[in-house]
mmCIF file of C-alpha atoms in Angstrom:
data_model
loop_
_atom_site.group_PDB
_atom_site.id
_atom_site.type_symbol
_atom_site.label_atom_id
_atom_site.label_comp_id
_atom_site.label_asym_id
_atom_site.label_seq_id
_atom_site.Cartn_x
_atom_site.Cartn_y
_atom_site.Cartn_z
ATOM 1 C CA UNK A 821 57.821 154.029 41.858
ATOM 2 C CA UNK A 822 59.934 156.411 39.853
ATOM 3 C CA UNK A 823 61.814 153.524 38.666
ATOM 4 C CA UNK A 824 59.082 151.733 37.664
ATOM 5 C CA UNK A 825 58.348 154.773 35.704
ATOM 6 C CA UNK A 826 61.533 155.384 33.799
ATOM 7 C CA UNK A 827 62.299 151.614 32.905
ATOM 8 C CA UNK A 828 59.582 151.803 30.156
ATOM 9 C CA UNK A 829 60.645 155.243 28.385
ATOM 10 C CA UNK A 830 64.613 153.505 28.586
ATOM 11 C CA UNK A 831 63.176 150.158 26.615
ATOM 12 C CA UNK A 832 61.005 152.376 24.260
ATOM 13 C CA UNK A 833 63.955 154.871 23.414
ATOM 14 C CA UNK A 834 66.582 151.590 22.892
ATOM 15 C CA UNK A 835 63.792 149.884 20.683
ATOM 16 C CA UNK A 836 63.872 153.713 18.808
ATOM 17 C CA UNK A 837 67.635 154.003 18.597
ATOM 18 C CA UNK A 838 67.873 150.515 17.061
ATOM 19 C CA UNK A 839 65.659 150.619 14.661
ATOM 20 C CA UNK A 840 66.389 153.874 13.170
ATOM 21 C CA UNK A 841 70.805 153.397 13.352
ATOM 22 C CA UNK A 842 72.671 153.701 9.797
ATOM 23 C CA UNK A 843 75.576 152.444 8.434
ATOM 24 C CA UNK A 844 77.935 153.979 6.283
ATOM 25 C CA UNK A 845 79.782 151.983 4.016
ATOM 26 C CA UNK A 846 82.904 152.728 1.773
ATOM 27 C CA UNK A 847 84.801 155.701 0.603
ATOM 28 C CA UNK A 848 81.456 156.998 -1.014
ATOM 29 C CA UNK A 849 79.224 157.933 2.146
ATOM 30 C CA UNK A 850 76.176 156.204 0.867
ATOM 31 C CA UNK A 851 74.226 155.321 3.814
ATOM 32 C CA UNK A 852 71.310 153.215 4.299
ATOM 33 C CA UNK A 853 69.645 151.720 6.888
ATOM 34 C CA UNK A 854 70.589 148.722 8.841
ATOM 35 C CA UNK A 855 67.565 146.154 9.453
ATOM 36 C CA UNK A 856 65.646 146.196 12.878
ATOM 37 C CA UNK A 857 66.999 143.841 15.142
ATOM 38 C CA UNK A 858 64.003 143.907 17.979
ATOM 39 C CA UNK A 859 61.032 141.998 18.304
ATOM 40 C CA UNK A 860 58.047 143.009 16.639
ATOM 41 C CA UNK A 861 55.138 144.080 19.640
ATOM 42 C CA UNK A 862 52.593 144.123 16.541
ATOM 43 C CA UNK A 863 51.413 140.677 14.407
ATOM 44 C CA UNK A 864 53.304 140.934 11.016
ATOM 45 C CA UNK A 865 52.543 137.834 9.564
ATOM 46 C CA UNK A 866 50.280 138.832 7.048
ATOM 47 C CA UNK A 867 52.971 141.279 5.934
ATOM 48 C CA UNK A 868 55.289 140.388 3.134
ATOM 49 C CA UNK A 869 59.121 139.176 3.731
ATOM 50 C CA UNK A 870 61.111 142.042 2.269
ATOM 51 C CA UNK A 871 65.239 141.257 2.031
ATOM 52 C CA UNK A 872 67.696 144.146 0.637
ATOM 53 C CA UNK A 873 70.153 142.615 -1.705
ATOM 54 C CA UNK A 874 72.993 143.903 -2.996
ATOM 55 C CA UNK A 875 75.941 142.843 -5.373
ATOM 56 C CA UNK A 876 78.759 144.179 -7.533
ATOM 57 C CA UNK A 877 78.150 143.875 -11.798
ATOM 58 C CA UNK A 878 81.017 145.316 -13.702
ATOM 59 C CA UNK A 879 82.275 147.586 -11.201
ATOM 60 C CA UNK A 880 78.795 149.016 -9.888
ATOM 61 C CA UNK A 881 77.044 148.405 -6.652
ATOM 62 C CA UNK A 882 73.315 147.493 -7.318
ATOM 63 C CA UNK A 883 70.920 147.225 -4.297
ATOM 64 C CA UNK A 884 67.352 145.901 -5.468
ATOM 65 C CA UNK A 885 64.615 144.992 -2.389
ATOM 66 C CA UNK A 886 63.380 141.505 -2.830
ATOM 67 C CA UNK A 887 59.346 140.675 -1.635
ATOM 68 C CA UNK A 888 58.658 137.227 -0.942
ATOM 69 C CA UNK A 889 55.171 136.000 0.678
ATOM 70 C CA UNK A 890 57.411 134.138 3.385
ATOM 71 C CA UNK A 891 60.657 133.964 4.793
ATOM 72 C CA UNK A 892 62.556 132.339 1.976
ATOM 73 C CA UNK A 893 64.681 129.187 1.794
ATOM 74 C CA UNK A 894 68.528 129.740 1.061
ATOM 75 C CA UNK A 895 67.842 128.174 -2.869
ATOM 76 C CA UNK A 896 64.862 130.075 -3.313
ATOM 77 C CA UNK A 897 66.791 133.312 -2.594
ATOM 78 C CA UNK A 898 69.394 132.372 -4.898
ATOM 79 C CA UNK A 899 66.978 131.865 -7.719
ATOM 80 C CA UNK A 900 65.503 134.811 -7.724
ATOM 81 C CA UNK A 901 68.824 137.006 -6.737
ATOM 82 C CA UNK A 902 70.302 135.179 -10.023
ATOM 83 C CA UNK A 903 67.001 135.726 -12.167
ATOM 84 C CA UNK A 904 67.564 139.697 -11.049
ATOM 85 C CA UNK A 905 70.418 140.051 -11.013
ATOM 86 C CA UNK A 906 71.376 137.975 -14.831
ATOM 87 C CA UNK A 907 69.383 140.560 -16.343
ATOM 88 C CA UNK A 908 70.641 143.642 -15.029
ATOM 89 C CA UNK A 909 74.383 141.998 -15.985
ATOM 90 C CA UNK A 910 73.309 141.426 -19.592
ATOM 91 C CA UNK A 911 71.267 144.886 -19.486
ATOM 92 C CA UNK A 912 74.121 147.315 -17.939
ATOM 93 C CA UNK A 913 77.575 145.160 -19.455
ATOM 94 C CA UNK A 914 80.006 147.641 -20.833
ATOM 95 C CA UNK A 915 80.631 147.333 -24.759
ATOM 96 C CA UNK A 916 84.207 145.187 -25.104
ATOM 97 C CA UNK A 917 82.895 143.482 -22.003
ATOM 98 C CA UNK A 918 82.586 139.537 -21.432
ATOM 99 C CA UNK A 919 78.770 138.693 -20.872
ATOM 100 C CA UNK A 920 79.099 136.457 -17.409
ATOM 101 C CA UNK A 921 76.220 134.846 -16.578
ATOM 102 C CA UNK A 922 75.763 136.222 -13.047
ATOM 103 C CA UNK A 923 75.684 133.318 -10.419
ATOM 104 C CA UNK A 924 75.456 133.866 -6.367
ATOM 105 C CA UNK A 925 77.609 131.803 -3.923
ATOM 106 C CA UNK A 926 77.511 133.349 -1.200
ATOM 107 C CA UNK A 927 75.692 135.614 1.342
ATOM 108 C CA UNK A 928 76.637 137.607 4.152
ATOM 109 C CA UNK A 929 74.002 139.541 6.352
ATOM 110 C CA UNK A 930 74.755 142.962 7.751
ATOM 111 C CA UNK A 931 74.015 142.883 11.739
ATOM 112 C CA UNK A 932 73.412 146.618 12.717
ATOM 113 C CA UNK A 933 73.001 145.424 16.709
ATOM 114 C CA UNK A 934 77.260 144.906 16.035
ATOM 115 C CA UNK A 935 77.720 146.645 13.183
ATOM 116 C CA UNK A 936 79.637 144.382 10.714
ATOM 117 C CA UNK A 937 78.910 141.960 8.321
ATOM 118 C CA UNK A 938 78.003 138.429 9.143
ATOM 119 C CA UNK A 939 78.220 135.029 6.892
ATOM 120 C CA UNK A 940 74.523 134.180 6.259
ATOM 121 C CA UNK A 941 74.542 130.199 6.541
ATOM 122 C CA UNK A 942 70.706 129.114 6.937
ATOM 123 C CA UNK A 943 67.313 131.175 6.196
ATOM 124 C CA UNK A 944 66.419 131.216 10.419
ATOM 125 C CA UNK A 945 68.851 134.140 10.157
ATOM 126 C CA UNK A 946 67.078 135.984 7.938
ATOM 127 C CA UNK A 947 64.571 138.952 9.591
ATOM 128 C CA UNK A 948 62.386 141.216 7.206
ATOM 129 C CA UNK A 949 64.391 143.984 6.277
ATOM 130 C CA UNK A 950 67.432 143.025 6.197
ATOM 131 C CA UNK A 951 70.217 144.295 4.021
ATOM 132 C CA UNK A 952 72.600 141.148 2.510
ATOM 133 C CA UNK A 953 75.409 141.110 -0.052
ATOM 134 C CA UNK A 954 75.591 138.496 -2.530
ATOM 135 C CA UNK A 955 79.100 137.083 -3.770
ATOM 136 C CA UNK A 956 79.975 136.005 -7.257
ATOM 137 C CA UNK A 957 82.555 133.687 -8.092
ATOM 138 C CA UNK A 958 86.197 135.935 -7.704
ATOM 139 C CA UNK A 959 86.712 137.089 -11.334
ATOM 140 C CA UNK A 960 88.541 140.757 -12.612
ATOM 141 C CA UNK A 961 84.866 141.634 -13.779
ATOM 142 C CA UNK A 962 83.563 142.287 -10.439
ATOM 143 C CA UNK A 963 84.696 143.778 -7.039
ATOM 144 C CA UNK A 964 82.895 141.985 -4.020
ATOM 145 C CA UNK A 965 84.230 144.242 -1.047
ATOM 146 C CA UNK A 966 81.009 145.866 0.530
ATOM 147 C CA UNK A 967 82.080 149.250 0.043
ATOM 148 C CA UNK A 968 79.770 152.313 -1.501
ATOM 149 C CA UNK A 969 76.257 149.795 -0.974
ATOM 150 C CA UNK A 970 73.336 152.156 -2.442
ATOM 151 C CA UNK A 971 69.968 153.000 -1.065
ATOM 152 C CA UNK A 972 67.656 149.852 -1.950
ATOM 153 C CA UNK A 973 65.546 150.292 -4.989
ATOM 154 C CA UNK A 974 62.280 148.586 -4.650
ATOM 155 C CA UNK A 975 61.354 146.741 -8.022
ATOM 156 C CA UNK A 976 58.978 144.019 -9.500
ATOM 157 C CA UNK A 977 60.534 140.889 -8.527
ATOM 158 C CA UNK A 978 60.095 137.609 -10.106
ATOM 159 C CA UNK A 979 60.985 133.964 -9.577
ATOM 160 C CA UNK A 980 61.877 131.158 -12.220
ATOM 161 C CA UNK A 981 58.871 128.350 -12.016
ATOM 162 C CA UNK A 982 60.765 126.242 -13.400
ATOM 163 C CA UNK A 983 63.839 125.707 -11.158
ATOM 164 C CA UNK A 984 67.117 127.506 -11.016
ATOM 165 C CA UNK A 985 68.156 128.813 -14.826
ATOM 166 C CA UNK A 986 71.919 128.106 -15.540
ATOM 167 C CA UNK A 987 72.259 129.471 -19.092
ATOM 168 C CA UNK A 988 76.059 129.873 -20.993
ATOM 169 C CA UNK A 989 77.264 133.322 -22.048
ATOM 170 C CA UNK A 990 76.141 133.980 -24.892
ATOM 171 C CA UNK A 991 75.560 137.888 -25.494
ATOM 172 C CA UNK A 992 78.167 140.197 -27.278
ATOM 173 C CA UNK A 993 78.437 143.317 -29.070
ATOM 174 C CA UNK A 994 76.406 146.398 -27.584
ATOM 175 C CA UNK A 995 73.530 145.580 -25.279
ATOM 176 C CA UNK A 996 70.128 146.293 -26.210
ATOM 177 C CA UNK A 997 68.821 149.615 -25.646
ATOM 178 C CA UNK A 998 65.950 150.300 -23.522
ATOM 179 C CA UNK A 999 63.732 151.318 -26.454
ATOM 180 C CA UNK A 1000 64.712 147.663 -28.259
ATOM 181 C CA UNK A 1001 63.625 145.405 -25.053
ATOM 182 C CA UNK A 1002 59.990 147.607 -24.950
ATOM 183 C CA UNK A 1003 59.597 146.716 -28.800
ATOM 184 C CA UNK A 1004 60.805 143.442 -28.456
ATOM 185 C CA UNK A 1005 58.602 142.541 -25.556
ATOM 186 C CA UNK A 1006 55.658 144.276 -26.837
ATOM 187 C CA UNK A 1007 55.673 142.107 -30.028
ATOM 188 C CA UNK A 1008 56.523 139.291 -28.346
ATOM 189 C CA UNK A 1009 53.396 139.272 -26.111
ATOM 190 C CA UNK A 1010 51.125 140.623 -28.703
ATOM 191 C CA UNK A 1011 49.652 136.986 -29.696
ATOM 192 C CA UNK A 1012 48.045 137.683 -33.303
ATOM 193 C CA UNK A 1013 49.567 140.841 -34.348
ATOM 194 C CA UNK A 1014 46.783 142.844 -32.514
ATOM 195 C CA UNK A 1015 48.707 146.065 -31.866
ATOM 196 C CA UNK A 1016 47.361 145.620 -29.073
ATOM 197 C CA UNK A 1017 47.458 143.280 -25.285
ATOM 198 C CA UNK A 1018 45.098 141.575 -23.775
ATOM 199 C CA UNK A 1019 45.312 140.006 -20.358
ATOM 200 C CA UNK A 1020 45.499 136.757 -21.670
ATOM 201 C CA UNK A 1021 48.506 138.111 -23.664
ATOM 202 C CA UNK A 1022 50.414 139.364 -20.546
ATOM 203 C CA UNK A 1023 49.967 136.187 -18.645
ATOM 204 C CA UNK A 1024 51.104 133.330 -21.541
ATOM 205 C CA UNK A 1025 54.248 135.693 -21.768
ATOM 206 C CA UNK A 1026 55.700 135.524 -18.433
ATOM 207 C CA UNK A 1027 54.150 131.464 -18.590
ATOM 208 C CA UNK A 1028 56.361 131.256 -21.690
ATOM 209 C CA UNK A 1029 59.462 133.033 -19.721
ATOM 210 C CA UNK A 1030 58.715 130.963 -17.056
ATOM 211 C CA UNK A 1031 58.834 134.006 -14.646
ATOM 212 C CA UNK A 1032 56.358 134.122 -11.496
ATOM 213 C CA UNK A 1033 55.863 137.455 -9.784
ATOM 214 C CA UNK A 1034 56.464 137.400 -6.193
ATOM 215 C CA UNK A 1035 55.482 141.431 -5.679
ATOM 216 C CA UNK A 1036 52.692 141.705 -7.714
ATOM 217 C CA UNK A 1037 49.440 139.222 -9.364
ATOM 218 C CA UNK A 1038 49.033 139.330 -12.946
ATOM 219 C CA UNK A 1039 45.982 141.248 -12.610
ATOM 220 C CA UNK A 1040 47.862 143.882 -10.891
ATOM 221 C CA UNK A 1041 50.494 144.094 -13.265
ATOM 222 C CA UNK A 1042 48.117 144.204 -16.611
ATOM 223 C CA UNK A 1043 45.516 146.897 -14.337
ATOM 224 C CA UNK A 1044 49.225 149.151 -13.985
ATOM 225 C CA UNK A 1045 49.893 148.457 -17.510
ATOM 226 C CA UNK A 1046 45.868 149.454 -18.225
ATOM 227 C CA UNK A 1047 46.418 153.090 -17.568
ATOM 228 C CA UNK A 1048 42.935 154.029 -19.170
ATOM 229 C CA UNK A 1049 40.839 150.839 -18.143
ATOM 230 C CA UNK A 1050 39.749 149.845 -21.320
ATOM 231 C CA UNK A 1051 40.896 146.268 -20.914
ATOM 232 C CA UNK A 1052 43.660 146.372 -23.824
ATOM 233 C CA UNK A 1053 47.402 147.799 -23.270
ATOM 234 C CA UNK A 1054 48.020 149.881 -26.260
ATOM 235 C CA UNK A 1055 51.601 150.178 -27.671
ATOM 236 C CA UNK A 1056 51.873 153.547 -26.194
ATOM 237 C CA UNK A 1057 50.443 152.341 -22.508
ATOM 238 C CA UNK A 1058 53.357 149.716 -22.570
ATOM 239 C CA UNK A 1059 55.676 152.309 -23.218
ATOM 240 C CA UNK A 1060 54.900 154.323 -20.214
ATOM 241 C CA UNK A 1061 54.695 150.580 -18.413
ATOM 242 C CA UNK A 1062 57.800 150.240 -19.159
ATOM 243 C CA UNK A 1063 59.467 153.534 -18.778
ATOM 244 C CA UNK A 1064 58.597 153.059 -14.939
ATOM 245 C CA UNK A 1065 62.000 152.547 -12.673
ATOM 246 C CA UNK A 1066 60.303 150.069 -10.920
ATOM 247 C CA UNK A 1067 59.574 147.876 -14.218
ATOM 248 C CA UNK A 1068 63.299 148.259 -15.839
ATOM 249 C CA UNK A 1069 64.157 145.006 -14.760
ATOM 250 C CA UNK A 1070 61.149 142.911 -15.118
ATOM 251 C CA UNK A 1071 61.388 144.114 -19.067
ATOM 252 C CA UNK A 1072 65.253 143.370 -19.125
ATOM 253 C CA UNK A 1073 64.098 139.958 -17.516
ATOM 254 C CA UNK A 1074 61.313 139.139 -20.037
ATOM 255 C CA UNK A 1075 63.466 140.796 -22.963
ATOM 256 C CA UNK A 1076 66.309 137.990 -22.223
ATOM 257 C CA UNK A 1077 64.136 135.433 -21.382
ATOM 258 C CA UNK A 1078 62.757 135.628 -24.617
ATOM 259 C CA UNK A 1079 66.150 136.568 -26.694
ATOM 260 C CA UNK A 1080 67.278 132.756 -24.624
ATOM 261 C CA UNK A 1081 63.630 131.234 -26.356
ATOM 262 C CA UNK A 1082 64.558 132.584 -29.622
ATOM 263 C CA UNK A 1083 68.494 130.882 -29.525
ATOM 264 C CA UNK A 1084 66.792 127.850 -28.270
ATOM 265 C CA UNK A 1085 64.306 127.782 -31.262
ATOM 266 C CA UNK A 1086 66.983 128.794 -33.686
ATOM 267 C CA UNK A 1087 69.539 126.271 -32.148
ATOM 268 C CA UNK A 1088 66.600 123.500 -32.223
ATOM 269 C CA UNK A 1089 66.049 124.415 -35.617
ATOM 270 C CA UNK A 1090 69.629 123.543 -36.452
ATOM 271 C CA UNK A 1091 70.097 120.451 -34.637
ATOM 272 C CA UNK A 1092 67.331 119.193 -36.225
ATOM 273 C CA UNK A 1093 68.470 120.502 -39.893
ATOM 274 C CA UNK A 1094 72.153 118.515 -38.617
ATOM 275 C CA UNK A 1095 70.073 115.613 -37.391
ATOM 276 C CA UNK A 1096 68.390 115.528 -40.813
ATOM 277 C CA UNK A 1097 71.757 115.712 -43.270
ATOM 278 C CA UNK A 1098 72.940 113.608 -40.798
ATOM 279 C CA UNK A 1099 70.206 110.903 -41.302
ATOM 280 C CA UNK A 1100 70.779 111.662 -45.722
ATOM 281 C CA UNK A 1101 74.664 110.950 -44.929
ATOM 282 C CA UNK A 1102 73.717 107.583 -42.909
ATOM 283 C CA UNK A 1103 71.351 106.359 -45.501
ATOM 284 C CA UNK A 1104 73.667 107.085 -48.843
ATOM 285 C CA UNK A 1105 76.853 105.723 -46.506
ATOM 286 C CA UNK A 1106 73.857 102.355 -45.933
ATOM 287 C CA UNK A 1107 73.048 102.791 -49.550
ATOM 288 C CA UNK A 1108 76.625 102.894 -50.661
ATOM 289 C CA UNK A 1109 78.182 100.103 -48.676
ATOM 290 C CA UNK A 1110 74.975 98.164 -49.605
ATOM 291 C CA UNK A 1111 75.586 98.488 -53.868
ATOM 292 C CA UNK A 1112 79.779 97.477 -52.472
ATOM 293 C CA UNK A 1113 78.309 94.575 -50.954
ATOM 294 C CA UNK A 1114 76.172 93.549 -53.769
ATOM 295 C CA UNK A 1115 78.845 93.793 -56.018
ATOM 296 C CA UNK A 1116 81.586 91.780 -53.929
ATOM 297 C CA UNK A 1117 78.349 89.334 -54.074
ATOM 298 C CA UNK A 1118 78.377 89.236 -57.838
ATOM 299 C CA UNK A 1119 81.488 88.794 -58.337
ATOM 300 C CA UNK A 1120 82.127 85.845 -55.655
ATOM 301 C CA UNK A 1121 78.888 84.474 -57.518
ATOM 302 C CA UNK A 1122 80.643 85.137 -60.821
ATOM 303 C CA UNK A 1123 84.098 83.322 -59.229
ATOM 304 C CA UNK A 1124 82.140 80.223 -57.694
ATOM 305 C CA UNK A 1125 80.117 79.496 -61.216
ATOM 306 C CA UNK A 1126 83.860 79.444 -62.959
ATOM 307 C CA UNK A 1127 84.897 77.657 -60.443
ATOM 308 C CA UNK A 1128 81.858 74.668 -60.695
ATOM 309 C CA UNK A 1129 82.699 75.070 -64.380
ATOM 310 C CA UNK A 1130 85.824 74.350 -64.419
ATOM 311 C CA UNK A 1131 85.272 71.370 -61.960
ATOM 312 C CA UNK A 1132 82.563 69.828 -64.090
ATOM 313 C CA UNK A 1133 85.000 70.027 -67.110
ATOM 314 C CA UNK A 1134 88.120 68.860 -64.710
ATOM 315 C CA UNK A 1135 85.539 65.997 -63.950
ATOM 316 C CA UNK A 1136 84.534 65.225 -66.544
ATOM 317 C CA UNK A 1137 88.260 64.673 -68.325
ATOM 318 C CA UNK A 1138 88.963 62.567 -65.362
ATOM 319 C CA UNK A 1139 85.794 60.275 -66.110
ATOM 320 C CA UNK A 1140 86.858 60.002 -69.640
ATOM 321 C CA UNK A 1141 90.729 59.787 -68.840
ATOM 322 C CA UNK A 1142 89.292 56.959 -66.190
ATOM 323 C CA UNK A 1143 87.100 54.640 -69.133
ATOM 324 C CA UNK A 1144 90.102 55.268 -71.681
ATOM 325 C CA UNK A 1145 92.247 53.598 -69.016
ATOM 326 C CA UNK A 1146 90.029 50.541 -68.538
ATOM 327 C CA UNK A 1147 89.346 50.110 -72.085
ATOM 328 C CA UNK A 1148 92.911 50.030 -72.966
ATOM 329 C CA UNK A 1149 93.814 47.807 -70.020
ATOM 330 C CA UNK A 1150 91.290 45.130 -71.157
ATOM 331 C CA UNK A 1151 92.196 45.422 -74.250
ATOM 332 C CA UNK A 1152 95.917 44.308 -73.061
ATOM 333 C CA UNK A 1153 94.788 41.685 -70.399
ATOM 334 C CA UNK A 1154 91.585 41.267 -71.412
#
């Protein structure tokens, strides 16, 4: 009976112990806690999928915590780690620094049951709450040893709709301050020159930037924007918007999805100015070979009517040459 009785308080202080261990990791003494490794007793299905991520950008550790509505599929991870992650690269890079487009390959998953890090091969690893590491391709930009891995920061999160976004470096110089992206984004939204949002203003923007929330609705977003409920986001409201920690890197995010939209445009708009001189250069090159060919035409034309000429006259002789001949030859034997 006393057994009986001490078995449960064992299992319940275990189930305690390993849900509440931390890990220290590197010289720094940042801790943070390792993910729970015991089966849920409650139903959390209706509870969001929440993953701790963390990478190296230009010699910092970053640790952002990722929401999805389900336990995510290996490629889905890595589009939105790389959607996060790309903008915080082109947002924190060092002046004199490269821009890299930032691009995870692989993932390992720290295991706080054994304490050390684990490769992370398939998404049935994956619990809620887990902490990961993503790894860039080796380069002297970055250090990917899991050493001095922050406390998570929780943050609006996004996806790219449309697929996986490979884009070339292309930034240089100083990066944009903090006070240009808010500017940038608030004109870029503001559809009409209002001064002004509207809802309808919020959600063609991140349609345009092709970004889908995965912490947040739309109508969430715009009623946090909407500080004083009026149903417009004044210039000042986005300010505070996006002054929030938890917003920084959904405005770097829709600040260089839109600085990408603007190269595009501008790099449309001169391919199509090339295409165009190139079409002009085709046509005069068409027209100019055409007036070469018309006048090798004339003067073969010019050649061959000479030429008939001078057969007609070499004929004729010959005809008269020919009846001289006869008449003299009759006369003799005639």
């Amino acid at each position: 009976m006393l057994l009986s009785n001490v078995l449960p308080v064992l299992f319940r202080f275990r189930v305690r112990f390993c849900a509440t261990r931390y890990i220290t990791t590197g010289h720094s003494g940042t801790m943070y806690s390792g993910h729970q490794q015991v089966m849920q007793l409650a139903d959390m299905s209706s509870a969001p999928f929440t993953l701790r991520i963390a990478t190296d950008i230009y010699g910092k550790k970053y640790n952002r915590e990722f929401t999805f509505s389900e336990v995510p599929l290996v490629h889905d991870m890595i589009n939105v780690v790389e959607g996060q992650y790309d903008a915080i690269g082109r947002s924190k890079r060092p002046p004199g620094y490269p821009d890299i487009p930032f691009q995870a390959q692989t993932f390992q998953m720290f295991d706080s049951l054994q304490e050390k890090w684990t490769d992370l091969y398939s998404s049935q690893q994956l619990v809620s709450g887990a902490q990961l590491y993503c790894f860039q391709p080796e380069s002297i930009w970055h250090s990917d040893i899991q050493e001095g891995v922050p406390v998570s920061q929780r943050i609006k999160t996004w996806v790219s709709s449309g697929g996986r976004v490979l884009r070339m470096a292309c930034d240089s110089g100083i990066p944009p301050s903090h006070s240009e992206k808010i500017r940038s984004t608030f004109a870029e939204a503001d559809i009409g020159n209002k001064g002004f949002l509207i809802f309808n203003d919020m959600s063609q923007l991140l349609t345009r930037c092709e970004m889908q929330l995965t912490t947040a609705t739309v109508e969430e977003l715009f009623l946090e924007a909407d500080t004083d409920g009026d149903g417009n986001i004044s210039y000042e409201e986005w300010v505070a918007f996006c002054l929030d920690a938890s917003n920084a890197d959904l405005i770097s995010g829709i600040y260089f999805r839109c600085k990408d939209m603007w190269s595009t445009r501008k790099g449309a708009a001169s391919n199509q100015l090339q295409l165009v001189a190139a079409r002009d250069a085709a046509r005069l090159l068409e027209h100019e070979n055409e007036a070469k060919w018309l006048k090798h035409r004339a003067i073969a034309q010019q050649n061959y009517e000479d030429a008939r000429r001078e057969a007609a006259i070499a004929r004729q002789k010959a005809s008269e040459a020919a009846e001289r001949e006869h008449s003299t030859y009759s006369q003799l034997y005639g």
